[in-house]
PDB file of C-alpha atoms in Angstrom:
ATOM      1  CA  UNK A 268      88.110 135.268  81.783  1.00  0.00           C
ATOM      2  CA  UNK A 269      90.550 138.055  83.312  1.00  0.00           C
ATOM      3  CA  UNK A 270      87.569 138.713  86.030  1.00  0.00           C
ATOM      4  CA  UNK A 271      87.585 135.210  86.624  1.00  0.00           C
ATOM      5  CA  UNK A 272      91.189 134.387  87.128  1.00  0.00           C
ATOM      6  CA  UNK A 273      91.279 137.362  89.662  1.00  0.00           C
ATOM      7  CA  UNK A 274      89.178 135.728  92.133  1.00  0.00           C
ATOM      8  CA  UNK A 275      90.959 131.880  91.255  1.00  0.00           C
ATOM      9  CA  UNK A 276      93.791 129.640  90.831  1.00  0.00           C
ATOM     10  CA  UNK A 277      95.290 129.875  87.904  1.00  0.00           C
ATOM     11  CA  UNK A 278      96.160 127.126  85.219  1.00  0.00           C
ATOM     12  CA  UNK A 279      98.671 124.850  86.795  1.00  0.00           C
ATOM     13  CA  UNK A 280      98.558 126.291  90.568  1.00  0.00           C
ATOM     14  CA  UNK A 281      97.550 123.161  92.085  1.00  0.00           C
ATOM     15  CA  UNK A 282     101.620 121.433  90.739  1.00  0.00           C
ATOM     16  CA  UNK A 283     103.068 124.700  91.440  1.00  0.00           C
ATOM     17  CA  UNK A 284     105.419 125.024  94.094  1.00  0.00           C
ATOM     18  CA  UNK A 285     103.309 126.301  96.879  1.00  0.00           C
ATOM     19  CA  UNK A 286     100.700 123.925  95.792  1.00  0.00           C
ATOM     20  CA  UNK A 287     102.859 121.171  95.749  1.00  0.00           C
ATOM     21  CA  UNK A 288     104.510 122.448  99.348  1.00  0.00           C
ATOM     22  CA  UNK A 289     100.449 122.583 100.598  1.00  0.00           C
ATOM     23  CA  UNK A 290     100.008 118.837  99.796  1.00  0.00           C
ATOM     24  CA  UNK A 291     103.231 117.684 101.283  1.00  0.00           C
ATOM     25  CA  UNK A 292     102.028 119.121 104.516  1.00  0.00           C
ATOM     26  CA  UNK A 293      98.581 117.706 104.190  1.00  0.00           C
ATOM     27  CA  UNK A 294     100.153 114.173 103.515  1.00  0.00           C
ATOM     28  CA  UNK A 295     102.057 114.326 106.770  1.00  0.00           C
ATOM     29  CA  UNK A 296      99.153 115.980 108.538  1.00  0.00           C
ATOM     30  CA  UNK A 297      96.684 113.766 107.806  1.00  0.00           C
ATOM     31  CA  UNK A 298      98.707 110.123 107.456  1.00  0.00           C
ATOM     32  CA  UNK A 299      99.437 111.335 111.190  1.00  0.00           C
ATOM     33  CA  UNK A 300      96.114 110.704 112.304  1.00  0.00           C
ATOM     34  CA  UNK A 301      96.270 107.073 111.499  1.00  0.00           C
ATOM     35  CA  UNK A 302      99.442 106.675 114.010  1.00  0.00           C
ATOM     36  CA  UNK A 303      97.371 108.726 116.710  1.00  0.00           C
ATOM     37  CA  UNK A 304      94.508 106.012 115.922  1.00  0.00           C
ATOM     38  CA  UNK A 305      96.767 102.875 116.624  1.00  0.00           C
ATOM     39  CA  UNK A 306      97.522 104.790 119.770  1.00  0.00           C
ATOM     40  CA  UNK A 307      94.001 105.403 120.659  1.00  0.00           C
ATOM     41  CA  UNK A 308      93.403 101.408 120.309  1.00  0.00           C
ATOM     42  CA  UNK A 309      93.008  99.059 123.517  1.00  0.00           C
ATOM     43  CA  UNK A 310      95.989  98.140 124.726  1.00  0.00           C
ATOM     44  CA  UNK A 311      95.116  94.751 124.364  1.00  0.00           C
ATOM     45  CA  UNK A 312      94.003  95.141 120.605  1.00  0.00           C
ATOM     46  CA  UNK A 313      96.798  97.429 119.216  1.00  0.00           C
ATOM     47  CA  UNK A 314      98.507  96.116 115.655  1.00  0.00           C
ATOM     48  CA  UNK A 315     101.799  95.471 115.978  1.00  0.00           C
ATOM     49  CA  UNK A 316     103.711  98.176 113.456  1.00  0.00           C
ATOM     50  CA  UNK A 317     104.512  95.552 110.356  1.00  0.00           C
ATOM     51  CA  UNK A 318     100.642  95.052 110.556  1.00  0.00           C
ATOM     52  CA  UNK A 319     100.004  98.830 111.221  1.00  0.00           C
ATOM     53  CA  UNK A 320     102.038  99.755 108.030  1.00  0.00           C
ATOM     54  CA  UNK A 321     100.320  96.849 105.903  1.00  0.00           C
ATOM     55  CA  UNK A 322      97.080  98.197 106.480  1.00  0.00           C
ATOM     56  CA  UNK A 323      97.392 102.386 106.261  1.00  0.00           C
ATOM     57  CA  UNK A 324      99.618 102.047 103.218  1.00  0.00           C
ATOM     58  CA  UNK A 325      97.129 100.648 101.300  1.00  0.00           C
ATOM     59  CA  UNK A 326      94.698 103.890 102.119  1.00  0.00           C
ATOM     60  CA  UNK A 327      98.073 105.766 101.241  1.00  0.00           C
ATOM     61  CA  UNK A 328      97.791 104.051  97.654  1.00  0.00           C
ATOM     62  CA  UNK A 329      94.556 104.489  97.592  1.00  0.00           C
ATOM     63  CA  UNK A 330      94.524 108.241  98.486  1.00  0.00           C
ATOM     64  CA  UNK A 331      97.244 109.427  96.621  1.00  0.00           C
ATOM     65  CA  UNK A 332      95.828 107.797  93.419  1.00  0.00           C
ATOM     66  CA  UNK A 333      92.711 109.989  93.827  1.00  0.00           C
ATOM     67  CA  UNK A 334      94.549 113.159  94.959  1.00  0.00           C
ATOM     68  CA  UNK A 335      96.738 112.840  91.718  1.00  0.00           C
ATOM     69  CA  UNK A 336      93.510 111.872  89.511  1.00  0.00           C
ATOM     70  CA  UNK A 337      91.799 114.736  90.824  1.00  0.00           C
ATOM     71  CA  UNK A 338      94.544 117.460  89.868  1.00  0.00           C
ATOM     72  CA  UNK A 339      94.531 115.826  86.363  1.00  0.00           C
ATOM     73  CA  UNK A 340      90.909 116.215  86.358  1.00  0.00           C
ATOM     74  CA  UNK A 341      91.167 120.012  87.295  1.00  0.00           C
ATOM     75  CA  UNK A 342      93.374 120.756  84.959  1.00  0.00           C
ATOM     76  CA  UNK A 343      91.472 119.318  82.060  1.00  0.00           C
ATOM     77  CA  UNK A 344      89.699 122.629  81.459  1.00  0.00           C
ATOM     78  CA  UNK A 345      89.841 126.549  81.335  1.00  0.00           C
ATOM     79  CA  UNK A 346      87.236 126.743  84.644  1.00  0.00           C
ATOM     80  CA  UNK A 347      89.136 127.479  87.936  1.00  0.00           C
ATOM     81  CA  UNK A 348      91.133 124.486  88.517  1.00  0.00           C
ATOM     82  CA  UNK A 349      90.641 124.861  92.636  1.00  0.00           C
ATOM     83  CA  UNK A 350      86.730 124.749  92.820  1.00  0.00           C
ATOM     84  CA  UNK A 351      87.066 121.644  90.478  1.00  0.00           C
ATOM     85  CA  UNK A 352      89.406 119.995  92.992  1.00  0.00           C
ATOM     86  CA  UNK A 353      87.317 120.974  95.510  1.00  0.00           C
ATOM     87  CA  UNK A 354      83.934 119.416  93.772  1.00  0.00           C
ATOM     88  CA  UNK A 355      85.685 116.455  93.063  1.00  0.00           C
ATOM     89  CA  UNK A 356      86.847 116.266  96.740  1.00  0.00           C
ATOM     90  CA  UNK A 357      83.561 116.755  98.267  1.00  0.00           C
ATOM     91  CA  UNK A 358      82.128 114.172  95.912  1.00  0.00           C
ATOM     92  CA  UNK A 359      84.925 111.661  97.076  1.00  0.00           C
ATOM     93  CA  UNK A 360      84.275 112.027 100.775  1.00  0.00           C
ATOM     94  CA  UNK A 361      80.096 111.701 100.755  1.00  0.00           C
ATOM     95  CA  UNK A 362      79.392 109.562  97.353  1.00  0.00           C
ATOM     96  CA  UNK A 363      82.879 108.171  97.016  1.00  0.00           C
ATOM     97  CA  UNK A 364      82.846 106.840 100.742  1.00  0.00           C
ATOM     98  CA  UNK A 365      79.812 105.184  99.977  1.00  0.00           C
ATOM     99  CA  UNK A 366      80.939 103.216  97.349  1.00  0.00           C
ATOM    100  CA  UNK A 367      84.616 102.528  99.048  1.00  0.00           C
ATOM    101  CA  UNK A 368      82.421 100.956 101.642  1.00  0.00           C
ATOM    102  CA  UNK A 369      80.264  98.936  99.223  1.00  0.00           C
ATOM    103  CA  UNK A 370      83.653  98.027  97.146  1.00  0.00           C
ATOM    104  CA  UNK A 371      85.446  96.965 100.105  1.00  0.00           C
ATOM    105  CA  UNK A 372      82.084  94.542 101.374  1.00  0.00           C
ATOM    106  CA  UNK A 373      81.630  93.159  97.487  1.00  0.00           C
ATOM    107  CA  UNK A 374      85.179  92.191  97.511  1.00  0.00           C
ATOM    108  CA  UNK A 375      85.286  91.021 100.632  1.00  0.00           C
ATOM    109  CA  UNK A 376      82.540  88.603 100.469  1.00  0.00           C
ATOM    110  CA  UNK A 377      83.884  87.097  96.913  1.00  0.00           C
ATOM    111  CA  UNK A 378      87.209  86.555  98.658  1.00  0.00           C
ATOM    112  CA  UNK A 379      86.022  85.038 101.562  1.00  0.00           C
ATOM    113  CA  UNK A 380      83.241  82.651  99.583  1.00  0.00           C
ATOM    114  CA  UNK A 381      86.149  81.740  97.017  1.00  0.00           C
ATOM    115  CA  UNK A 382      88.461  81.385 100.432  1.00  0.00           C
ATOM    116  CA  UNK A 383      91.147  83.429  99.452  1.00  0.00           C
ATOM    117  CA  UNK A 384      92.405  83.580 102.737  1.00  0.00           C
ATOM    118  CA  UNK A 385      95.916  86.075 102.127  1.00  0.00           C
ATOM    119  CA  UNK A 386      93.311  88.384 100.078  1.00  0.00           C
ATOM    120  CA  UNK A 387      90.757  88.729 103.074  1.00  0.00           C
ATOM    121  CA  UNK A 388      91.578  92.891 103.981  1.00  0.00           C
ATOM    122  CA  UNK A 389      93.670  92.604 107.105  1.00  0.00           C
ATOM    123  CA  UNK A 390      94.948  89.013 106.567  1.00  0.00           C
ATOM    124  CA  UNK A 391      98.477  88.650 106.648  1.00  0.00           C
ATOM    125  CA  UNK A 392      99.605  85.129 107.178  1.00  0.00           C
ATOM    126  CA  UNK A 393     101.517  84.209 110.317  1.00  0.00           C
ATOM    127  CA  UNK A 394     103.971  85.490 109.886  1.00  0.00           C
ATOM    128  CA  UNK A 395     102.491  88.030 107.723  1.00  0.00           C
ATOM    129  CA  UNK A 396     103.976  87.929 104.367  1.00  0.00           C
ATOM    130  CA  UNK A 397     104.259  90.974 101.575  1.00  0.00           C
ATOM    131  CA  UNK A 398     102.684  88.371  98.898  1.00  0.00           C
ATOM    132  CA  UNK A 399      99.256  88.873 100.955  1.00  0.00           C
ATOM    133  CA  UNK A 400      99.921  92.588 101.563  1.00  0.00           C
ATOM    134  CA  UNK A 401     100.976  93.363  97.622  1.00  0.00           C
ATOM    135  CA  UNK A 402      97.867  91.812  96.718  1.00  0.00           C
ATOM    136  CA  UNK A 403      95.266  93.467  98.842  1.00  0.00           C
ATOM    137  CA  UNK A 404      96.706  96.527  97.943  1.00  0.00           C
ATOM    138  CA  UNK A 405      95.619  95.580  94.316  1.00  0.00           C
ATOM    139  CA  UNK A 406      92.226  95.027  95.375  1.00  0.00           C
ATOM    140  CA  UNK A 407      91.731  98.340  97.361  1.00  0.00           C
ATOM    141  CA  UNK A 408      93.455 100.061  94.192  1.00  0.00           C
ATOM    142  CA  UNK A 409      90.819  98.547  92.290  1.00  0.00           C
ATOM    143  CA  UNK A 410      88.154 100.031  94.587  1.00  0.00           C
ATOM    144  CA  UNK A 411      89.556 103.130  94.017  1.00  0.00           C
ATOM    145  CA  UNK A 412      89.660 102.912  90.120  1.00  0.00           C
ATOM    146  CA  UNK A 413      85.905 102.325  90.106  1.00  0.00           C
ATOM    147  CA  UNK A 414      85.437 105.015  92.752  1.00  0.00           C
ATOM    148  CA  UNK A 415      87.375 107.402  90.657  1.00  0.00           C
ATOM    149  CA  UNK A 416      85.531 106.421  87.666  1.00  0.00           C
ATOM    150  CA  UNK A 417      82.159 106.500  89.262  1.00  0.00           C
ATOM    151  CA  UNK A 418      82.426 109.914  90.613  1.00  0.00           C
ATOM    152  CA  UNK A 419      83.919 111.501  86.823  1.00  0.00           C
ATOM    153  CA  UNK A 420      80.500 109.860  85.210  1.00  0.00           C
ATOM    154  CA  UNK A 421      78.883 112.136  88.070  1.00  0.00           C
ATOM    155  CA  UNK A 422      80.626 115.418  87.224  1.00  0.00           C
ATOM    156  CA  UNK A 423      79.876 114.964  83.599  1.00  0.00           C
ATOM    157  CA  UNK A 424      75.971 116.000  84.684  1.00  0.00           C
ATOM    158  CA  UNK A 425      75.341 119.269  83.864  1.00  0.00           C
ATOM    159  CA  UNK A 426      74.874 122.396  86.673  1.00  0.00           C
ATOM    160  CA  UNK A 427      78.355 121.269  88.559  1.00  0.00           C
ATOM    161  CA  UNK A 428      79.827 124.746  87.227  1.00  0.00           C
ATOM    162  CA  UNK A 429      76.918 126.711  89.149  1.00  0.00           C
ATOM    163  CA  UNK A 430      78.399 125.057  92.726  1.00  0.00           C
ATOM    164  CA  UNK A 431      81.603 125.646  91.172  1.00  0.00           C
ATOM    165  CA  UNK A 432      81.127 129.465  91.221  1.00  0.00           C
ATOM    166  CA  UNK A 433      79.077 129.725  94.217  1.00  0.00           C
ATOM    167  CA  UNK A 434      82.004 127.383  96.684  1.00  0.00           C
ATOM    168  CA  UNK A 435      85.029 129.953  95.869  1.00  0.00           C
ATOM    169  CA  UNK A 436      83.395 133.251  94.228  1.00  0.00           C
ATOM    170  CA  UNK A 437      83.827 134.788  97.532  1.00  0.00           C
ATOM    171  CA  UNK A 438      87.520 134.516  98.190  1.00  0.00           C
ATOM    172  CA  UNK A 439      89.405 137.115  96.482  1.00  0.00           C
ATOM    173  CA  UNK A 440      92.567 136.159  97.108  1.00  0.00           C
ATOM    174  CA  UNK A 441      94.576 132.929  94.394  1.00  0.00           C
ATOM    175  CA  UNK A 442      96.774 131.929  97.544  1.00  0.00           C
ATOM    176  CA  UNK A 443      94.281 131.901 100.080  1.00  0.00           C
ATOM    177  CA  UNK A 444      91.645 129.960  97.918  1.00  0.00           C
ATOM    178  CA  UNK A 445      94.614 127.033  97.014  1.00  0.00           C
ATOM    179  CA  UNK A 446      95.387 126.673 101.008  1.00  0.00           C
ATOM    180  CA  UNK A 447      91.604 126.468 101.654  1.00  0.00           C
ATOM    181  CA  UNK A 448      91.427 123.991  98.658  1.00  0.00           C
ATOM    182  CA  UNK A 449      94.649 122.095  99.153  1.00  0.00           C
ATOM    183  CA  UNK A 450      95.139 121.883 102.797  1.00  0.00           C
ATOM    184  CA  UNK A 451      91.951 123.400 105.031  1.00  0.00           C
ATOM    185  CA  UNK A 452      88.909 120.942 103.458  1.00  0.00           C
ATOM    186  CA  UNK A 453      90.961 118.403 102.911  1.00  0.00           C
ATOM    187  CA  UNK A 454      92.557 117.738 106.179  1.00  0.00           C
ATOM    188  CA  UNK A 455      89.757 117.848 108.188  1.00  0.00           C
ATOM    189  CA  UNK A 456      88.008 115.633 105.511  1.00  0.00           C
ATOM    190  CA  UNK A 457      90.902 113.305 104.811  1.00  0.00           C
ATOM    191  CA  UNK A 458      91.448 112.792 108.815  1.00  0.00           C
ATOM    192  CA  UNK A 459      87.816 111.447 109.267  1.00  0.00           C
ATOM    193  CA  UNK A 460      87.690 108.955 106.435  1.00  0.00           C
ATOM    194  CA  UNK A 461      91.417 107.677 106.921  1.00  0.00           C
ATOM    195  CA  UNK A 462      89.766 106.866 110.368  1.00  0.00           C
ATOM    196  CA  UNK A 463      86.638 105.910 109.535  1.00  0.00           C
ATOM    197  CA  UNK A 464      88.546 103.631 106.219  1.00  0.00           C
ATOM    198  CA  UNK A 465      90.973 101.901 108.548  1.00  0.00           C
ATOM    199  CA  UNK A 466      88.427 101.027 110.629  1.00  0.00           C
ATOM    200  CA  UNK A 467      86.514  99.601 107.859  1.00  0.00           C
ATOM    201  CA  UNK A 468      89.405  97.163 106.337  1.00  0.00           C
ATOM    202  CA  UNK A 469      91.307  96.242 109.654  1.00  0.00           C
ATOM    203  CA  UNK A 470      91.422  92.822 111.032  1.00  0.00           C
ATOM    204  CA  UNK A 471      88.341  92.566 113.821  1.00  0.00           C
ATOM    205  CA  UNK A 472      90.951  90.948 116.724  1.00  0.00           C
ATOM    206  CA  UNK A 473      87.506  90.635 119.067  1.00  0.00           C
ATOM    207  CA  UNK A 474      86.056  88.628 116.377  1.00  0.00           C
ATOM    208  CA  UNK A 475      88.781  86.104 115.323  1.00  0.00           C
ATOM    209  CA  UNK A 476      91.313  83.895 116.438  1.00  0.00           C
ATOM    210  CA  UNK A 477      88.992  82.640 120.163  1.00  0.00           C
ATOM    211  CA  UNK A 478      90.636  79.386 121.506  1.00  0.00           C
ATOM    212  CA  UNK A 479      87.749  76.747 121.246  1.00  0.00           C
ATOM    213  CA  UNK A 480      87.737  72.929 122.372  1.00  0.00           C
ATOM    214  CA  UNK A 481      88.727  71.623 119.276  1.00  0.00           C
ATOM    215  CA  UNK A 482      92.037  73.373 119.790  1.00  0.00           C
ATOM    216  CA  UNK A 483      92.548  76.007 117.240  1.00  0.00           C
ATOM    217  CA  UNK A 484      95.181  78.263 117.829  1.00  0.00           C
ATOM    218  CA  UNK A 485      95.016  81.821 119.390  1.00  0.00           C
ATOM    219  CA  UNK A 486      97.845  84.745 117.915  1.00  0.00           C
ATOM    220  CA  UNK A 487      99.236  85.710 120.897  1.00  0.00           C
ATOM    221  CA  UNK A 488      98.008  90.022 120.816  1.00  0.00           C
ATOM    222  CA  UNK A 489      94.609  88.929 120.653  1.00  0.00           C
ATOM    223  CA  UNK A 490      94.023  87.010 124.117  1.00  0.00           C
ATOM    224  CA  UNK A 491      92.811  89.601 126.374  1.00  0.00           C
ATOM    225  CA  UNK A 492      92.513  89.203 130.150  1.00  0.00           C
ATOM    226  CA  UNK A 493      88.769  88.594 129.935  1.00  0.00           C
ATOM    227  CA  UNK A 494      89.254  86.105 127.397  1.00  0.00           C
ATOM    228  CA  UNK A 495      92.296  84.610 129.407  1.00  0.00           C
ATOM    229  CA  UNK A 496      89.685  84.245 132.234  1.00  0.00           C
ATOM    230  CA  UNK A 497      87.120  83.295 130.827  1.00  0.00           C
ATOM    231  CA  UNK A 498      89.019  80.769 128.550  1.00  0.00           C
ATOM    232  CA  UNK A 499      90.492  78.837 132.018  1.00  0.00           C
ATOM    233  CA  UNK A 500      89.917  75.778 133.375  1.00  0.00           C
ATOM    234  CA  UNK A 501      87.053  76.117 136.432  1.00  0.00           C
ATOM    235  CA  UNK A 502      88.906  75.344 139.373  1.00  0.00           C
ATOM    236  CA  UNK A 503      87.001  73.762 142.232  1.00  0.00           C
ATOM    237  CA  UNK A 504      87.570  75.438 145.388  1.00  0.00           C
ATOM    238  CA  UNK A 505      84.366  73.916 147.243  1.00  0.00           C
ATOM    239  CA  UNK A 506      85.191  71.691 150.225  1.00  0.00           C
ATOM    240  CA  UNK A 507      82.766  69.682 152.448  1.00  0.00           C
ATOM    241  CA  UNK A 508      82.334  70.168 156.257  1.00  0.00           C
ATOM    242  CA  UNK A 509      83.677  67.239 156.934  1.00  0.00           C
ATOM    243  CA  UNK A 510      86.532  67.763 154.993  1.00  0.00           C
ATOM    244  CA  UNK A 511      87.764  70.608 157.397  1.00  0.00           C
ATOM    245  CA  UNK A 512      90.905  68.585 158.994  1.00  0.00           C
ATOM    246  CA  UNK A 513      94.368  68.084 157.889  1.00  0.00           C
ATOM    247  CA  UNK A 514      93.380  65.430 155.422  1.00  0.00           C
ATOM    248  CA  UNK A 515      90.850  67.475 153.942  1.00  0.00           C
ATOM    249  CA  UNK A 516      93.527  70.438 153.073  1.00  0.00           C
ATOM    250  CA  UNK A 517      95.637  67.758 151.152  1.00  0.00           C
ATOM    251  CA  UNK A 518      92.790  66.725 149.350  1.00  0.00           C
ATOM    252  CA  UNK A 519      91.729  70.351 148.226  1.00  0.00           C
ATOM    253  CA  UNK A 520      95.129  70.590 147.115  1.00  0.00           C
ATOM    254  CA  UNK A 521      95.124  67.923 144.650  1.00  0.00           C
ATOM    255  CA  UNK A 522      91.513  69.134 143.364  1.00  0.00           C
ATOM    256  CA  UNK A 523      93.275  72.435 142.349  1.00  0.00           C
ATOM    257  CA  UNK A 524      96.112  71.160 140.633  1.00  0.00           C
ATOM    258  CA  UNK A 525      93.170  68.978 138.322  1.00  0.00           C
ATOM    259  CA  UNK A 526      90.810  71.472 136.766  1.00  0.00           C
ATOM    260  CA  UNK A 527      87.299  70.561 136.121  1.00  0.00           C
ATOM    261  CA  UNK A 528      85.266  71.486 133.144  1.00  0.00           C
ATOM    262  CA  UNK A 529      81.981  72.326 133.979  1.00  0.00           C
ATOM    263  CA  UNK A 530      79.369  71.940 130.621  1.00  0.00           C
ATOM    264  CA  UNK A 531      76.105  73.763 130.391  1.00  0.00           C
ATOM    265  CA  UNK A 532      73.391  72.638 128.554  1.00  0.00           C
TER     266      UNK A 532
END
């Protein structure tokens, strides 16, 4: 036990003060990659921030329930609790995504068929209202729950303590393993699903909200230029040879102020 405790954390490392200083800096580190993603949106299609923050704080619920489940889970036993953090991490970001993405469909389809309109993920009202927001957050929190759960029924197969020795055996040094395990892997991971996540439970402005005949109503960051154009009235700019004089120029006038719809069948 001595041997092993040489080449690991320790009992209690990962709420320890440089453990807890390590996941302060990976919150802010990775939760910044979600405000570089609304950046890297179309002009045209970026949220506006009260709809930003609605939908990243619920992966900030989300994430900070597993991170905290996960250092409960380490610290369950007497095996290095930094190579169990790290198993359970890994296991989050390949099986766990998996079933966040079949969560957040399943849910989403019993919403929409039930037409729960304020619980549909990305859904706000207009305005958007917290009611909506508090209660999607619910929902994703329940993803998480069976996520969480999911993954724990995983770990209790037998042969996870082999990986366990073979991930961190190599690193001699307590500090050096937590950073790796606290900060390192889970940055890089974290980054890529927050990304991939937001993506995943954002509202689809392309796909909603298009100004038809029957005269629903557009929200006003959605209407792109193409749509704009392609949206307007045809105006008629053809004129007749034998409209060339100074009556015909009065007469193309009034055609453009009176657009003409042109239907294709």
């Amino acid at each position: 036990a001595l041997a092993r405790r040489a080449h690991g954390c320790s009992t209690g490392a990962l709420l320890g003060r440089f453990g807890v200083l390590l996941q302060a800096l990976l919150a802010l580190c990775a939760f910044s990659t979600l405000m570089l993603k609304r950046f890297k949106e179309p002009k045209e299609e970026r949220r506006p921030w009260r709809i930003w923050f609605y939908d990243t704080s619920k992966q900030a619920i989300g994430a900070l329930f597993i991170h905290f489940a996960n250092v409960f889970l380490s610290d369950l036993t007497e095996e290095d609790p930094c190579s169990l953090y790290l198993i359970n991490f890994i296991l989050d970001a390949t099986l766990g995504m998996l079933l966040i993405w079949l969560g957040v469909k399943v849910v989403s389809w019993i919403v929409q068929h039930k037409k729960y309109t304020h619980l549909v993920f990305g859904e706000y009202g207009d305005p958007p209202q917290a009611a909506a927001w508090i209660g999607q957050c619910i929902l994703y929190l329940l993803i998480m729950v069976f996520e969480k759960a999911v993954i724990t029924l995983v770990l209790l197969i037998p042969g996870w303590k082999k990986l366990q020795q073979i991930l961190l055996g190599y690193i001699p040094n307590p500090q050096l393993e937590l950073v790796l395990v606290m900060f390192v892997v889970p940055f890089i991971v974290n980054a890529i699903m927050f990304w991939v996540v937001d993506s995943l439970i954002m509202r689809k402005y392309k796909q909603k909200d298009i100004l038809n005949i029957n005269g629903s109503i557009e929200t006003p960051w959605t209407r792109t230029e193409e749509s704009q154009a392609l949206l307007s009235p045809d105006v008629d700019f053809d004129q007749s040879e034998s409209d060339q004089d100074s009556s015909g120029l009065q007469g193309m006038n009034q055609k453009m102020k009176q657009p003409s719809y042109q239907v294709v069948i």
